[in-house]
XYZ file of C-alpha atoms in Angstrom:
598
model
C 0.000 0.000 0.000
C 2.519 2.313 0.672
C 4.529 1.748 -2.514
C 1.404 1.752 -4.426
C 0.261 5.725 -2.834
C 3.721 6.519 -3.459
C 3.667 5.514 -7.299
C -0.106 7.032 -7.331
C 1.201 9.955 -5.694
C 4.372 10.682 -8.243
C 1.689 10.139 -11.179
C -0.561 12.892 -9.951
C 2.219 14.953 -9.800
C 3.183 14.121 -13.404
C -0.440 14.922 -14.757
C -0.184 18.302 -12.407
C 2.970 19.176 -14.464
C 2.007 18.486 -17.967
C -1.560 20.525 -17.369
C 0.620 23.459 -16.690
C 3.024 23.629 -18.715
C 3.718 27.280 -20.158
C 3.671 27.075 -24.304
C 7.104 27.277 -25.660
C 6.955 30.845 -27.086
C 6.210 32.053 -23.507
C 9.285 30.376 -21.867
C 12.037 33.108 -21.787
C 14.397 30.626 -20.966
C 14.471 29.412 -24.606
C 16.209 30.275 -27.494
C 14.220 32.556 -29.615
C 13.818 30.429 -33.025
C 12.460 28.067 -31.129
C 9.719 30.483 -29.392
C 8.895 32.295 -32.989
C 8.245 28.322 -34.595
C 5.861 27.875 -31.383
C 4.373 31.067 -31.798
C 3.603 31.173 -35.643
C 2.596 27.838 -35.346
C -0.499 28.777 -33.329
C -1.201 32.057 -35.055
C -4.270 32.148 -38.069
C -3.995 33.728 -41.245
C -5.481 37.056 -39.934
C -3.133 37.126 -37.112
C -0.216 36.965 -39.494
C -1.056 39.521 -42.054
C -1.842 41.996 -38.592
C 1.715 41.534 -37.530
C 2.792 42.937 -40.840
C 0.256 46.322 -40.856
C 1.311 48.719 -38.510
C -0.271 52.586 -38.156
C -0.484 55.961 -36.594
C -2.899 55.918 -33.687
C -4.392 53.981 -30.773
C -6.910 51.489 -29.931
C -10.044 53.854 -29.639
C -13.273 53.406 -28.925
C -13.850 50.064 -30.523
C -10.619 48.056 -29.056
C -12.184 44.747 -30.238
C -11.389 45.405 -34.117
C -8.003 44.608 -33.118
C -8.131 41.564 -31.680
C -6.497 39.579 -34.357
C -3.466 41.827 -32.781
C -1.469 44.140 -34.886
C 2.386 44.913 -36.019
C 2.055 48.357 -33.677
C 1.219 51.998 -33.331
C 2.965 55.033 -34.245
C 1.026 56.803 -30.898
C -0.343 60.156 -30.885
C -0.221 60.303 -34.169
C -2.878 60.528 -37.091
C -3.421 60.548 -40.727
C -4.102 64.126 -42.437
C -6.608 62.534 -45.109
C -8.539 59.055 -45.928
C -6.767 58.374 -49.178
C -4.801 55.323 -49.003
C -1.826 56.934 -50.486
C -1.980 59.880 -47.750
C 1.472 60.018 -46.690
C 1.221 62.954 -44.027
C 0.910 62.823 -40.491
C -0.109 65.328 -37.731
C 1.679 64.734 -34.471
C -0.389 65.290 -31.084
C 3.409 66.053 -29.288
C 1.577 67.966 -25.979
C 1.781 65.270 -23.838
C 4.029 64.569 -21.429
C 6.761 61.737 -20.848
C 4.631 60.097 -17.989
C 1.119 60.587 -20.119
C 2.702 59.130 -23.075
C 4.417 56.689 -21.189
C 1.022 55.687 -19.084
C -0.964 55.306 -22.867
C 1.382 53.281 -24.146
C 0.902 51.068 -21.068
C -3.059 50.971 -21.466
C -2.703 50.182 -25.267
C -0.150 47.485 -24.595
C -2.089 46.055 -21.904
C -5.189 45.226 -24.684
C -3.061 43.507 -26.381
C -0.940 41.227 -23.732
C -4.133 40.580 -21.741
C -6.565 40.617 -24.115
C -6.143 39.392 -27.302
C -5.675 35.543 -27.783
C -2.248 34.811 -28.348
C -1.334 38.038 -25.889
C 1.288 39.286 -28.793
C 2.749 42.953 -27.800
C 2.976 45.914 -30.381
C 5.913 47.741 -31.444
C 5.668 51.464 -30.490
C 7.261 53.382 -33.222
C 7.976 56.870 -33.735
C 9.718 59.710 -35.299
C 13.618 60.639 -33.550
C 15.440 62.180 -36.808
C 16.766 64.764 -34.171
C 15.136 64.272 -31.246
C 11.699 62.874 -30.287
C 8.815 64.304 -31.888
C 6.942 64.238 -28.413
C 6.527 67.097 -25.326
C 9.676 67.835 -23.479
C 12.162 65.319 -25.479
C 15.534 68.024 -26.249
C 15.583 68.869 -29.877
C 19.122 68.900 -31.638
C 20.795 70.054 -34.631
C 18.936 68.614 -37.581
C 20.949 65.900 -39.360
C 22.728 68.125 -41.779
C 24.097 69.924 -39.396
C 25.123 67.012 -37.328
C 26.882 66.038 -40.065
C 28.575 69.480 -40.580
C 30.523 68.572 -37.354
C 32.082 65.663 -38.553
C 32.471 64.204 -35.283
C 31.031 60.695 -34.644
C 31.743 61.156 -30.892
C 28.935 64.121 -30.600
C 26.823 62.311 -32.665
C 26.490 59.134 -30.585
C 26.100 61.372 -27.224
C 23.143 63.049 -29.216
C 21.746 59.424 -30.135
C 22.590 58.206 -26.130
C 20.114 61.257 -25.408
C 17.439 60.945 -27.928
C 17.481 57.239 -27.249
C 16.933 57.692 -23.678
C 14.261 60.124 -24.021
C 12.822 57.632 -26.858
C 12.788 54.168 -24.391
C 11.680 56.045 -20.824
C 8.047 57.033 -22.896
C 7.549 53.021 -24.143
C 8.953 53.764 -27.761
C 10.750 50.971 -29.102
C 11.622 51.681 -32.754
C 12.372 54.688 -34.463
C 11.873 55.591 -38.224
C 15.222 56.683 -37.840
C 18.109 58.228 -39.585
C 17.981 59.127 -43.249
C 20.787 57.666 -44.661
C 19.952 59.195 -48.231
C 22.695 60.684 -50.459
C 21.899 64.285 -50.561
C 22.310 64.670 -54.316
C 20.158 67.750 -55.576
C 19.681 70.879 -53.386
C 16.434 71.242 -54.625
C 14.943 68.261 -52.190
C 12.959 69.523 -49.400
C 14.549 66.517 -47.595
C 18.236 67.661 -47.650
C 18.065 69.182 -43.775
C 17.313 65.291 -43.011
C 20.252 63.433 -44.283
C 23.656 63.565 -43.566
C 24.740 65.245 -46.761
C 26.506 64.123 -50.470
C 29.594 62.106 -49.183
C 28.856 58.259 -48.473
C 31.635 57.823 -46.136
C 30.591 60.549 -43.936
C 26.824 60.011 -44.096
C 27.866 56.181 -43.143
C 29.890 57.075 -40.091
C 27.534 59.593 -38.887
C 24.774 56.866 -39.320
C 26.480 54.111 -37.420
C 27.365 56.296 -34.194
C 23.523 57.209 -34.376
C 22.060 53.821 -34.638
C 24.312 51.967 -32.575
C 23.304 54.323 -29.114
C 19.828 53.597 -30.074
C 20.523 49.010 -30.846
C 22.855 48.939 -27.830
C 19.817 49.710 -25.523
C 17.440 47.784 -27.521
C 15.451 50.231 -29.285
C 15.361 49.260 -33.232
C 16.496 51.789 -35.700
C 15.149 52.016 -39.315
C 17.444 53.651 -41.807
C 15.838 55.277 -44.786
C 15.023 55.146 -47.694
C 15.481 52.297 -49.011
C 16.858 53.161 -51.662
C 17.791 56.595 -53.151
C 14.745 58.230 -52.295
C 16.156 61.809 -54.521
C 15.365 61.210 -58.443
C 15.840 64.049 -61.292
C 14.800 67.517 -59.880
C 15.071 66.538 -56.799
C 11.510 64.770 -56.658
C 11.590 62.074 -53.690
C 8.705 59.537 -55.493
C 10.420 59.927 -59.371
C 11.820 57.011 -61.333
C 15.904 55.958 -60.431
C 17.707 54.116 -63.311
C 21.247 54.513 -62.087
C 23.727 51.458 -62.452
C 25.041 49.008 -59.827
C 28.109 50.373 -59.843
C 26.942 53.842 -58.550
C 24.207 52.316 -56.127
C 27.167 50.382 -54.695
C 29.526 53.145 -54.667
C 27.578 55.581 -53.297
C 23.703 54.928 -52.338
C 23.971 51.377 -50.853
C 27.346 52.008 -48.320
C 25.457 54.106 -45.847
C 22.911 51.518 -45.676
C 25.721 48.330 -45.344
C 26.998 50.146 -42.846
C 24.137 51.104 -40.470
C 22.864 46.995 -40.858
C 26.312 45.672 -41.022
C 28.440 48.019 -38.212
C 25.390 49.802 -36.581
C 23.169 46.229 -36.095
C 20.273 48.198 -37.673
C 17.425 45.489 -36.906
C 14.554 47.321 -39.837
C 14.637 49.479 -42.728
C 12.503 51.128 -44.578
C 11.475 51.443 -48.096
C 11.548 54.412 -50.758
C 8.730 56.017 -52.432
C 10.927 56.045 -55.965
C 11.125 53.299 -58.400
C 14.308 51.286 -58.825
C 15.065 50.429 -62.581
C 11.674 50.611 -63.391
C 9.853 48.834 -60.940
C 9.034 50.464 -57.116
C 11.332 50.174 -54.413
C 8.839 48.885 -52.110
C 8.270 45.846 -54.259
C 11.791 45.346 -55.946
C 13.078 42.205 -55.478
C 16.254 42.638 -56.471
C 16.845 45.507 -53.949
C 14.946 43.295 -50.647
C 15.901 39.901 -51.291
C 18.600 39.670 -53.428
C 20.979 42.502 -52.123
C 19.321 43.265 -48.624
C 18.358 39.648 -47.699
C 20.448 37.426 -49.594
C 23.768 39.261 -50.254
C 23.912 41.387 -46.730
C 22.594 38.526 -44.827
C 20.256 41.689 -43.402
C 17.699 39.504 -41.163
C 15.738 42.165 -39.505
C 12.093 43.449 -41.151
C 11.812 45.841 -43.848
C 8.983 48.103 -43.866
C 7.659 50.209 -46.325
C 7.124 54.378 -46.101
C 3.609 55.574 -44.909
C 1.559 54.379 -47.883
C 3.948 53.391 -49.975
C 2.955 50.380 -50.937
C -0.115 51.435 -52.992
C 2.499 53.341 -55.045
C 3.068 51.192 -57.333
C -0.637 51.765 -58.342
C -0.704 55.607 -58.107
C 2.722 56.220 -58.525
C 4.551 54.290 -60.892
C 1.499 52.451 -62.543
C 3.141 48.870 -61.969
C -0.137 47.032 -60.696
C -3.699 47.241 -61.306
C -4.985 47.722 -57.314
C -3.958 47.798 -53.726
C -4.198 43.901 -53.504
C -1.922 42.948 -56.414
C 0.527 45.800 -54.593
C 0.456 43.714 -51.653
C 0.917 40.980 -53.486
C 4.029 42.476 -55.182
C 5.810 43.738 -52.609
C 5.445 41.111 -49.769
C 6.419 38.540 -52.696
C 9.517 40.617 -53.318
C 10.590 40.872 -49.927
C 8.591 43.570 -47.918
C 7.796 42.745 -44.255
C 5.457 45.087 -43.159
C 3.074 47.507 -44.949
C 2.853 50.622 -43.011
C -0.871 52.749 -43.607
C -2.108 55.222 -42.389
C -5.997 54.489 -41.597
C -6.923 51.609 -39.863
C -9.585 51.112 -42.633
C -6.933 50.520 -44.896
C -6.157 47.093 -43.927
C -9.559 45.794 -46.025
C -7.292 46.961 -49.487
C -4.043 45.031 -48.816
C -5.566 41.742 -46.854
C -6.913 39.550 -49.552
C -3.725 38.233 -51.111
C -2.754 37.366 -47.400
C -5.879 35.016 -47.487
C -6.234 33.682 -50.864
C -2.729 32.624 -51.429
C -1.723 35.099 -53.811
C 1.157 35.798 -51.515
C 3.038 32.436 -50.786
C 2.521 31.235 -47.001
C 6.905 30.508 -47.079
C 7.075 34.500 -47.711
C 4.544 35.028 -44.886
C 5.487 32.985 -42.578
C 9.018 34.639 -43.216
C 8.252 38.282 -42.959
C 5.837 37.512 -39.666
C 9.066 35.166 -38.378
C 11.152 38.454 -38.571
C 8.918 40.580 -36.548
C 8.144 38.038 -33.841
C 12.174 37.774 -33.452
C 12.443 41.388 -32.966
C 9.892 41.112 -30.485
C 11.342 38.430 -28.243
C 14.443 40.478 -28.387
C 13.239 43.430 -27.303
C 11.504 41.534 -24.242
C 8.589 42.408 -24.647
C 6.980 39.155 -24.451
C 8.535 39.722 -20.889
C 8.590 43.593 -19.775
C 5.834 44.729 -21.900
C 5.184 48.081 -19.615
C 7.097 51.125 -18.866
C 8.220 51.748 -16.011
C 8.144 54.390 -12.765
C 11.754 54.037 -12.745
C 11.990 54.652 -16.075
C 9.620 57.525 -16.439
C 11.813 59.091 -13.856
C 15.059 58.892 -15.427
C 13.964 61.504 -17.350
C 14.132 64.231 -14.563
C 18.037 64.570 -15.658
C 17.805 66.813 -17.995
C 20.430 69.196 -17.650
C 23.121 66.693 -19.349
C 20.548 66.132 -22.860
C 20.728 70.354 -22.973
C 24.384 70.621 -22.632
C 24.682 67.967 -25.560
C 22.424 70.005 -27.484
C 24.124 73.135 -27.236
C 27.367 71.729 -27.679
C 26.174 69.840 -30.385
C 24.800 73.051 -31.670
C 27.943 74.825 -31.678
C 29.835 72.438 -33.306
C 27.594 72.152 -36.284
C 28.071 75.951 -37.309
C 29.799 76.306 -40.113
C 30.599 79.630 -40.847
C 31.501 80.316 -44.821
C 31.996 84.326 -45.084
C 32.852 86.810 -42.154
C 33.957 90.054 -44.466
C 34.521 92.833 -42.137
C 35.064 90.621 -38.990
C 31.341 91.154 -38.188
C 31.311 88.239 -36.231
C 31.980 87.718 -32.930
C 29.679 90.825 -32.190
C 31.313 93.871 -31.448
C 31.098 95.246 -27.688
C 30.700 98.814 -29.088
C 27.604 98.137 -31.976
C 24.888 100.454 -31.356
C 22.363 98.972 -33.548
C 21.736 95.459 -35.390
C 18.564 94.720 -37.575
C 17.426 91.353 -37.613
C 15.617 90.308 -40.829
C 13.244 87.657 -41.531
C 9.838 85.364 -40.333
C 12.628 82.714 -39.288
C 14.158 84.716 -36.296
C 10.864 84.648 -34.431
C 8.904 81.464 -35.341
C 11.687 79.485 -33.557
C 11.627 76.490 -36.653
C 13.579 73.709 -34.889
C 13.461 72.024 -38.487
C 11.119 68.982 -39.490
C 10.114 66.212 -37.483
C 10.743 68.245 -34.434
C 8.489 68.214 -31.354
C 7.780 71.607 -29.879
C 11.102 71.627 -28.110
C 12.176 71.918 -24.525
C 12.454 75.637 -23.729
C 12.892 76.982 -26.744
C 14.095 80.003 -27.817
C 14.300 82.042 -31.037
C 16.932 83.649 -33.011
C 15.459 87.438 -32.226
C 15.178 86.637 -29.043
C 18.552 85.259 -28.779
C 20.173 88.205 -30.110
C 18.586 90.958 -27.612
C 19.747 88.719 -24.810
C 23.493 88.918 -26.277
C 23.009 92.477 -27.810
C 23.454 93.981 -24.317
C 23.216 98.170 -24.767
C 22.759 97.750 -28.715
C 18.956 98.484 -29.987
C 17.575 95.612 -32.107
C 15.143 95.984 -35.051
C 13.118 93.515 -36.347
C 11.466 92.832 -39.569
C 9.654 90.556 -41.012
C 11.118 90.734 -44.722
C 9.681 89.220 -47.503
C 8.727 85.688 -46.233
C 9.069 82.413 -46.945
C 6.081 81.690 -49.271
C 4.283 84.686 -51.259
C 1.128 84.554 -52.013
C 0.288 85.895 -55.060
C -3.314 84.752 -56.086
C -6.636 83.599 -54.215
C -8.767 80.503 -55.440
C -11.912 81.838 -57.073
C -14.514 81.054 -54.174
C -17.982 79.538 -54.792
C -19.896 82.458 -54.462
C -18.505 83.562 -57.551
C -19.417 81.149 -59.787
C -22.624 79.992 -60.762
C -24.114 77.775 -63.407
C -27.710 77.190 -64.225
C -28.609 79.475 -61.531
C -27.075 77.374 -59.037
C -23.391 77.861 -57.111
C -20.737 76.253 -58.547
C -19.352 75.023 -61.909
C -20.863 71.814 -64.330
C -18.132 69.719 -64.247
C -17.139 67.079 -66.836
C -14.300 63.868 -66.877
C -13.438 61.722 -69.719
C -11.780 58.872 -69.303
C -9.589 60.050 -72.397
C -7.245 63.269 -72.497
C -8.640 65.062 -75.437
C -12.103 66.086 -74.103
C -14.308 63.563 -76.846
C -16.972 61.161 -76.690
C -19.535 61.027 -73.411
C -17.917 62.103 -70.167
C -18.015 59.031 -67.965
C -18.393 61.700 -64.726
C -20.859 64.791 -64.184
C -20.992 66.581 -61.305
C -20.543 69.960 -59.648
C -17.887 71.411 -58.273
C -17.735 74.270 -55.469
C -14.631 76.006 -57.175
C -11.498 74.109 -59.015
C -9.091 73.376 -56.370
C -7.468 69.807 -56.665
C -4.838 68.001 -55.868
C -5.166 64.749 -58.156
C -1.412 63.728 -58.161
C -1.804 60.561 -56.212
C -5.305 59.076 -57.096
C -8.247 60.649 -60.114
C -11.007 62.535 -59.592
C -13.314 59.794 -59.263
C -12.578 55.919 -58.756
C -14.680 55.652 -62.569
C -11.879 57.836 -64.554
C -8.449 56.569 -65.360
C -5.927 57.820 -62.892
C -3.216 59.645 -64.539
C -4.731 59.577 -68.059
C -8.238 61.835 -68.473
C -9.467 64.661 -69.602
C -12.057 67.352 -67.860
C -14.332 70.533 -68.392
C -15.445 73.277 -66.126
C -18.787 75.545 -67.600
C -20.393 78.130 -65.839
C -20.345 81.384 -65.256
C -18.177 84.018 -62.975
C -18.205 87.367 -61.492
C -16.092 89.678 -59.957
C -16.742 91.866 -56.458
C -15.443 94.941 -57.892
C -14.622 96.842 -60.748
C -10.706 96.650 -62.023
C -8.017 95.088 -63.891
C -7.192 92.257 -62.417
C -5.541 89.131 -63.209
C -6.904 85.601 -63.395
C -5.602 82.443 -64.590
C -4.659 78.842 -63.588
C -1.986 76.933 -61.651
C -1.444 73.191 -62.085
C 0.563 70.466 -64.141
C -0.198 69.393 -67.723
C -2.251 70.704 -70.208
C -4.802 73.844 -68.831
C -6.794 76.318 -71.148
C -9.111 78.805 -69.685
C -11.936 80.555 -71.877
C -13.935 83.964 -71.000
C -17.002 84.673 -72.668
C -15.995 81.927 -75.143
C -12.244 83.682 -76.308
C -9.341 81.882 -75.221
C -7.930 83.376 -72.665
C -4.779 81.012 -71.618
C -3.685 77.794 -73.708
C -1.260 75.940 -71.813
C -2.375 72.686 -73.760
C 1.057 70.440 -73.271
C 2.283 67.969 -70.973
C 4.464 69.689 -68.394
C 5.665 70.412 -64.811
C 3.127 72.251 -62.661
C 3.106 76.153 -63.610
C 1.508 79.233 -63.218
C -0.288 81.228 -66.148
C -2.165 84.125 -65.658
C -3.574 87.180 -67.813
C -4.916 90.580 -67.282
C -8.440 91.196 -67.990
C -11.059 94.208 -67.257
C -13.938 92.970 -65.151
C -17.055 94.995 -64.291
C -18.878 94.214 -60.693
C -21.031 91.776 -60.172
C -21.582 91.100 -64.189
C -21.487 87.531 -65.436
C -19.242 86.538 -67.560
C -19.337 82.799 -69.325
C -16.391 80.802 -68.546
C -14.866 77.434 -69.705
C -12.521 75.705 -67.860
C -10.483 72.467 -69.238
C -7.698 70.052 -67.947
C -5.703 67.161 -69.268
């Protein structure tokens, strides 16, 4: 009896053990392939395609829409429009570490607690210079980090930002640009570390390695040569290998290779005729295959439907799923949660290979189990308080700051200000709007130029004005109330689905006042994008008596017709352009107009 309630006894125990047993991909003590086979092994189809779609925002009012899970959130952030090429974002930056911090918490919560497989997100955010958040320092903006050519500043900026980035519950960073600044004319140049690939490699490891060494995952971009002819960031690239290796591709090597760069992300351009974010040559063959690179790559904010509005290359958002996730894309970064419904159905219908999926979902669920999150998914008291230390972050901002000046011209010793001046002017918008450059936050403390001068001016008088400006405006959209057709406000407007104005216009409608912006989609889902044709008709009157000038702004072909004479005939393809004539209007008389676009 007693050996026999013994033996019963150690069998019980057995059953108690086996009952409990934690699943694999829960058991920190195990090496992390072997967690991310567990783990994808258990997830559905719909819980693999949500690890690779990651947005701006939060959970919302209606947290049960994600609970297939999801990639992760770009927080406090939100989408400026509902197109599903909208690339801009508007950044809610006025909250502070602890409330950002504390949100991040609640959202992870959802997700560890209450979804099935208890998968964490991946907050994400902007840190080109500093965190685009409340109280996170703001530093010199990459070009003129670079201008100091000193990779030991740089990574004591990077310690900073990164510190600032991890304390809130931020765990990768669409950060640096490691883009070859090749044509002035790029509003992106402040971003990137300027023309030379040696520099803009050194400056980019000693950023992303502060970031990597405390587990926060970088994401050099863009991926690659994001700066075609004119110095357009979404125009065709068709330089050689050589080049690309030469110059474009070593900043990129370097950051994955020396840096340990665990993402990247894709460019809005095409490569050699097809789009970056779904070249296969550029993600699996060189990224993947050649550079051994096995972190994610994800693509720009909406850059994946490029290849439909952009460059033409597929037929809808599906097949551009399809495309690039066959070609080697990880993740597809929108920026509307709505957005998902376009690129899901080749994740379903096996359009998109389940060896590819499995693969891009594999990547992200390593870089999770590295970053411990499966483990320490919450911020934090301790580390929300590491913040308080701020006086070290400002002293490696100003130094940085100093070091980046570069000063070209000094004719009559001007500079250092003179003890004796009696008066200095100060010219220009920029010395009292206090521009910290873009994706900035609102900075800690800031001060502006004018202000800075009067404090160092001591007895001399300073003048300000505000000069000319950065932007003049030179013409007003003609408003509704001024035009008319058929007695009613606004134009008759026409679309033809060809560009020479013939046969039945597939669209009618009316229109308040022409002012569009059809670049990345056409007027209406029925009319070819990027090939049509369209009419205005109505009539319009002017407020006053005058001369005045009226005319159109746009790209392509534009004529404009009063009372039936042509006014302006601008009928050729071409860059955008302004055209404009004088003509003497009488108040409040009608005059017919005609209005046409290809």
């Amino acid at each position: 009896m007693k050996s026999f309630f013994r033996l019963s006894l150690c069998f019980f125990s057995v059953l108690i053990s086996c009952s409990d047993r934690i699943p694999d991909y829960k058991n920190a003590k195990l090496p992390v392939e072997q967690r991310v086979k567990d783990l994808l092994g258990r997830m559905t189809p719909e819980e693999k395609f949500w690890q690779l779609f990651m947005i701006p925002g939060e959970l919302g009012g209606d947290s049960a829409k994600y609970g297939h899970g999801i990639f992760g959130f770009q927080v406090s952030a939100t989408s400026n429009g509902n197109s599903a090429a909208q690339q801009m974002l508007n950044y809610n930056s006025r909250e502070s570490a602890a409330q950002l911090a504390q949100k991040i918490n609640s959202i992870q919560r959802y997700f560890v607690e209450h979804s099935r497989l208890g998968i964490p997100i991946i907050a994400f955010d902007e840190a080109l210079h500093g965190l685009v958040h409340e109280g996170a320092t703001a530093f010199p903006q990459s070009i003129g980090l670079a201008a100091t050519f000193d990779t030991a500043i740089m990574k004591s900026v990077a310690n900073a930002i990164a510190v600032e980035t991890k304390a809130r519950g931020i765990r990768q960073v669409l950060s640096p640009v490691v883009n070859i600044a090749n044509d002035v004319r790029w509003g992106r140049v402040e971003e990137t570390y300027g023309e030379d690939p040696f520099l803009s490699s050194e400056m980019s490891v000693a950023f992303v390695s502060a970031f990597e060494r405390i587990n926060i995952i970088t994401t050099p971009k863009h991926f690659v040569a994001n700066v075609g002819d004119g110095g357009r960031d979404s125009y065709p690239i068709h330089w050689n290998e050589r080049m690309m290796e030469e110059i474009y591709f070593p900043p990129f090597k370097a950051s994955f290779q020396r840096g340990g760069s665990r993402s990247v992300m894709t460019s809005y351009n095409s490569f050699d005729g097809t789009a970056s974010t779904s070249n296969q040559w550029l993600l699996t063959k060189k990224l993947k295959d050649e550079w051994n690179f096995d972190g994610f790559a994800i693509s720009d904010a909406g850059a994946v439907g490029g290849s439909l509005v952009l460059h033409n290359t597929s037929k809808d958002y599906p097949q551009s799923a399809e495309q690039a996730i066959n070609a080697g894309l990880d993740v597809i970064f929108q920026t509307q949660y709505d957005h998902y419904k376009l690129f899901i159905p080749p994740f379903l219908d096996g359009r998109i290979s389940q060896k590819r999926i499995d693969d891009a979902v594999s990547r992200v669920l390593k870089a999770k189990f590295e970053l411990g999150l499966f483990e320490r998914p919450y911020v934090t008291q301790e580390e929300i308080q590491s913040l308080s230390e701020s006086g070290l972050r400002k002293t490696t901002a100003k130094q940085a700051a100093l070091e980046s000046i570069v000063l070209l011209k000094n004719d009559r010793r001007v500079l250092p200000l003179s003890a004796n001046l009696k008066a200095i002017a100060v010219i220009g918008t920029d010395a009292v709007e206090g521009r910290l450059g873009g994706y900035s936050g609102p900075g800690d403390e800031r001060v502006n130029i004018l202000d800075g001068i009067k404090k160092r001016a001591g007895a001399a008088r300073v003048s300000y004005a505000a000069g000319c400006g950065r932007k003049n405006e030179e013409w007003n959209v003609v408003p509704s109330p001024y035009l008319s057709h058929d007695g009613k406000p606004g134009l008759s407007a026409e679309f033809f689905n060809n560009v020479s104005l013939t046969g039945t216009p597939e669209v009618t409608r009316e229109d308040a006042a022409i002012n569009f912006n059809w670049t990345l989609y056409s007027p209406d889902p029925k009319i070819n994008n990027g090939f049509y044709s369209a009419r205005w008709t109505g009539k319009i009157k002017s407020p006053q008596t005058g001369l005045a000038k009226i005319g159109l702004e746009g790209d392509d072909g534009f004529r404009l017709y009063i009372d039936h004479k042509l006014l302006i005939d601008n009928w050729k393809k071409q860059s955008y352009r302004t055209v404009s004539r004088e003509l003497l209007f009488e108040k409040d008389k009608e005059y017919d107009l005609r209005v046409e676009f290809f």
